[in-house]
Amino acid sequence: MSYELQALIGMLELLTVAAAEVPEARVVPLAQGLALIPVTPAVLSALQGDAAVARSAGGSGFGGHSDGFELRLAAWSKAGPIACVEAEYSGGGGTQRAVVWFDGRVVLGPLASGEFEPAPAEGTPISRALRWLGGRVEAGRVDEFDSVGLGAHRNTAGWAEG
């Protein structure tokens, strides 16, 4: 079974305010006061903005997103930390990537794990980002990823549809 996710994750209140700027965005509550915005093609297009205006801001180089995308996340992060996460798994192997912005700058990452790489002792990129956002491992759960409920849907479209 495969799994694919592209999302923004932050505190529910922060993402609710942020999503008000992007009509295509849908905020989905997670456990522990967190929420995600599925980064669908429509959301990504809306977030890209005018990259020419944002060129001087510099970016993390994460996910091949435009400077406009990163500038928007940096602006939102002035109100609280926000993560951009990506995961893709199929047939037992896969990749994860994560970066966290706070106070207008990248504070974690970009982090990446390669296909069939064992998880490092400090956790997978997404679990590390969730930890930075305040996520924690709950009793009986594998990690932060599992504890906040990121396994509820198998793909980004599933999160977007609810």
Tab-separated table of C-alpha atoms in Angstrom:
chain	number	residue	atom	x	y	z
A	1	MET	CA	0.000	0.000	0.000
A	2	SER	CA	1.331	3.462	-0.842
A	3	TYR	CA	1.320	6.690	1.146
A	4	GLU	CA	1.836	10.215	-0.184
A	5	LEU	CA	1.551	13.520	1.662
A	6	GLN	CA	2.372	17.131	0.893
A	7	ALA	CA	1.171	19.454	3.637
A	8	LEU	CA	1.700	22.450	5.822
A	9	ILE	CA	1.416	21.700	9.541
A	10	GLY	CA	1.080	24.090	12.456
A	11	MET	CA	-1.135	24.979	15.370
A	12	LEU	CA	-4.834	24.973	14.433
A	13	GLU	CA	-5.282	28.687	15.176
A	14	LEU	CA	-2.304	29.695	13.028
A	15	LEU	CA	-3.378	27.620	10.037
A	16	THR	CA	-6.964	28.867	10.297
A	17	VAL	CA	-5.745	32.460	9.984
A	18	ALA	CA	-3.283	31.544	7.220
A	19	ALA	CA	-5.899	29.647	5.215
A	20	ALA	CA	-8.129	32.718	5.188
A	21	GLU	CA	-5.598	34.199	2.720
A	22	VAL	CA	-5.849	31.204	0.385
A	23	PRO	CA	-9.422	30.332	-0.621
A	24	GLU	CA	-8.256	26.976	-2.042
A	25	ALA	CA	-6.839	25.892	1.340
A	26	ARG	CA	-8.636	23.501	3.668
A	27	VAL	CA	-7.605	23.248	7.313
A	28	VAL	CA	-7.824	19.733	8.773
A	29	PRO	CA	-7.506	19.366	12.558
A	30	LEU	CA	-5.025	16.815	13.875
A	31	ALA	CA	-4.437	15.649	17.436
A	32	GLN	CA	-2.504	17.690	20.020
A	33	GLY	CA	-3.818	21.072	18.828
A	34	LEU	CA	-2.137	20.759	15.438
A	35	ALA	CA	-3.703	20.960	11.989
A	36	LEU	CA	-2.640	20.568	8.401
A	37	ILE	CA	-3.343	22.209	5.083
A	38	PRO	CA	-3.048	19.681	2.245
A	39	VAL	CA	-0.819	21.182	-0.453
A	40	THR	CA	-2.917	20.264	-3.470
A	41	PRO	CA	-2.011	21.628	-6.926
A	42	ALA	CA	-4.575	24.441	-6.447
A	43	VAL	CA	-3.156	25.413	-3.047
A	44	LEU	CA	0.401	25.239	-4.354
A	45	SER	CA	-0.483	27.480	-7.291
A	46	ALA	CA	-2.126	30.007	-4.969
A	47	LEU	CA	0.865	29.981	-2.607
A	48	GLN	CA	3.493	30.361	-5.349
A	49	GLY	CA	2.651	34.054	-5.721
A	50	ASP	CA	4.890	36.398	-7.631
A	51	ALA	CA	8.280	34.701	-7.440
A	52	ALA	CA	9.983	37.670	-9.092
A	53	VAL	CA	9.040	39.902	-6.148
A	54	ALA	CA	10.237	37.306	-3.655
A	55	ARG	CA	13.602	36.478	-5.283
A	56	SER	CA	15.567	38.673	-2.892
A	57	ALA	CA	14.197	36.829	0.142
A	58	GLY	CA	16.293	33.699	-0.477
A	59	GLY	CA	14.873	30.302	0.324
A	60	SER	CA	15.638	26.945	1.800
A	61	GLY	CA	15.604	25.207	-1.561
A	62	PHE	CA	13.075	22.804	-0.076
A	63	GLY	CA	10.862	20.800	-2.391
A	64	GLY	CA	11.586	22.941	-5.426
A	65	HIS	CA	8.980	25.449	-4.257
A	66	SER	CA	9.159	29.001	-5.493
A	67	ASP	CA	10.526	31.847	-3.463
A	68	GLY	CA	6.963	33.184	-3.289
A	69	PHE	CA	5.836	29.993	-1.553
A	70	GLU	CA	8.641	30.212	0.987
A	71	LEU	CA	8.096	33.942	1.516
A	72	ARG	CA	4.452	33.255	2.396
A	73	LEU	CA	5.460	30.556	4.916
A	74	ALA	CA	8.087	32.864	6.410
A	75	ALA	CA	5.446	35.579	6.862
A	76	TRP	CA	2.974	33.186	8.491
A	77	SER	CA	5.711	31.894	10.791
A	78	LYS	CA	5.926	35.286	12.490
A	79	ALA	CA	2.748	34.199	14.336
A	80	GLY	CA	4.077	30.717	15.198
A	81	PRO	CA	6.055	27.802	13.791
A	82	ILE	CA	4.862	26.198	10.572
A	83	ALA	CA	6.237	23.095	8.846
A	84	CYS	CA	6.175	21.996	5.246
A	85	VAL	CA	6.299	18.207	5.067
A	86	GLU	CA	6.423	15.672	2.257
A	87	ALA	CA	6.291	11.890	2.386
A	88	GLU	CA	6.112	9.218	-0.277
A	89	TYR	CA	6.094	5.490	0.475
A	90	SER	CA	5.417	2.469	-1.661
A	91	GLY	CA	6.329	-1.169	-1.250
A	92	GLY	CA	7.975	-0.730	2.131
A	93	GLY	CA	10.381	2.036	1.175
A	94	GLY	CA	10.040	5.729	0.790
A	95	THR	CA	11.175	9.228	1.502
A	96	GLN	CA	10.348	12.037	3.897
A	97	ARG	CA	11.263	15.692	3.855
A	98	ALA	CA	10.506	18.459	6.316
A	99	VAL	CA	11.423	22.041	7.068
A	100	VAL	CA	10.164	24.325	9.852
A	101	TRP	CA	9.903	28.100	9.715
A	102	PHE	CA	9.561	30.286	12.828
A	103	ASP	CA	9.829	34.033	13.261
A	104	GLY	CA	10.347	34.486	9.536
A	105	ARG	CA	13.246	32.067	9.072
A	106	VAL	CA	14.055	28.385	8.710
A	107	VAL	CA	14.748	26.927	12.159
A	108	LEU	CA	14.843	23.208	11.302
A	109	GLY	CA	16.014	21.609	8.099
A	110	PRO	CA	15.553	21.068	5.386
A	111	LEU	CA	15.657	17.448	6.522
A	112	ALA	CA	15.388	14.448	4.209
A	113	SER	CA	15.432	10.678	4.451
A	114	GLY	CA	16.168	8.435	1.509
A	115	GLU	CA	14.380	5.339	0.366
A	116	PHE	CA	15.091	2.299	2.568
A	117	GLU	CA	17.246	4.351	4.965
A	118	PRO	CA	16.703	3.400	8.602
A	119	ALA	CA	15.182	6.151	10.735
A	120	PRO	CA	17.878	8.034	12.625
A	121	ALA	CA	17.882	7.905	16.435
A	122	GLU	CA	16.481	11.450	16.600
A	123	GLY	CA	13.489	10.419	14.459
A	124	THR	CA	12.247	10.811	10.914
A	125	PRO	CA	12.180	14.263	9.307
A	126	ILE	CA	8.426	14.626	9.814
A	127	SER	CA	8.516	13.436	13.433
A	128	ARG	CA	11.329	15.895	14.156
A	129	ALA	CA	9.310	18.726	12.601
A	130	LEU	CA	6.237	17.718	14.613
A	131	ARG	CA	8.331	17.708	17.772
A	132	TRP	CA	9.437	21.262	16.971
A	133	LEU	CA	5.758	22.224	16.635
A	134	GLY	CA	4.967	20.746	20.065
A	135	GLY	CA	3.939	17.245	18.991
A	136	ARG	CA	4.799	14.416	21.333
A	137	VAL	CA	4.673	10.633	21.315
A	138	GLU	CA	1.612	9.350	23.160
A	139	ALA	CA	1.470	6.062	25.031
A	140	GLY	CA	0.940	3.128	22.694
A	141	ARG	CA	1.967	5.122	19.599
A	142	VAL	CA	5.041	4.616	17.432
A	143	ASP	CA	6.160	8.241	17.052
A	144	GLU	CA	4.905	11.829	16.661
A	145	PHE	CA	3.693	11.066	13.111
A	146	ASP	CA	1.429	8.329	14.481
A	147	SER	CA	0.431	10.290	17.591
A	148	VAL	CA	-0.940	13.333	15.744
A	149	GLY	CA	-2.857	11.135	13.280
A	150	LEU	CA	-1.002	11.541	9.996
A	151	GLY	CA	-1.971	7.997	9.022
A	152	ALA	CA	-5.678	8.900	8.767
A	153	HIS	CA	-5.488	9.282	4.970
A	154	ARG	CA	-3.215	7.597	2.441
A	155	ASN	CA	-2.662	10.630	0.200
A	156	THR	CA	-2.864	14.411	-0.016
A	157	ALA	CA	-6.117	14.266	-1.984
A	158	GLY	CA	-7.701	12.208	0.813
A	159	TRP	CA	-6.811	14.943	3.327
A	160	ALA	CA	-8.212	17.599	0.988
A	161	GLU	CA	-11.494	15.733	0.543
A	162	GLY	CA	-11.892	15.016	4.244
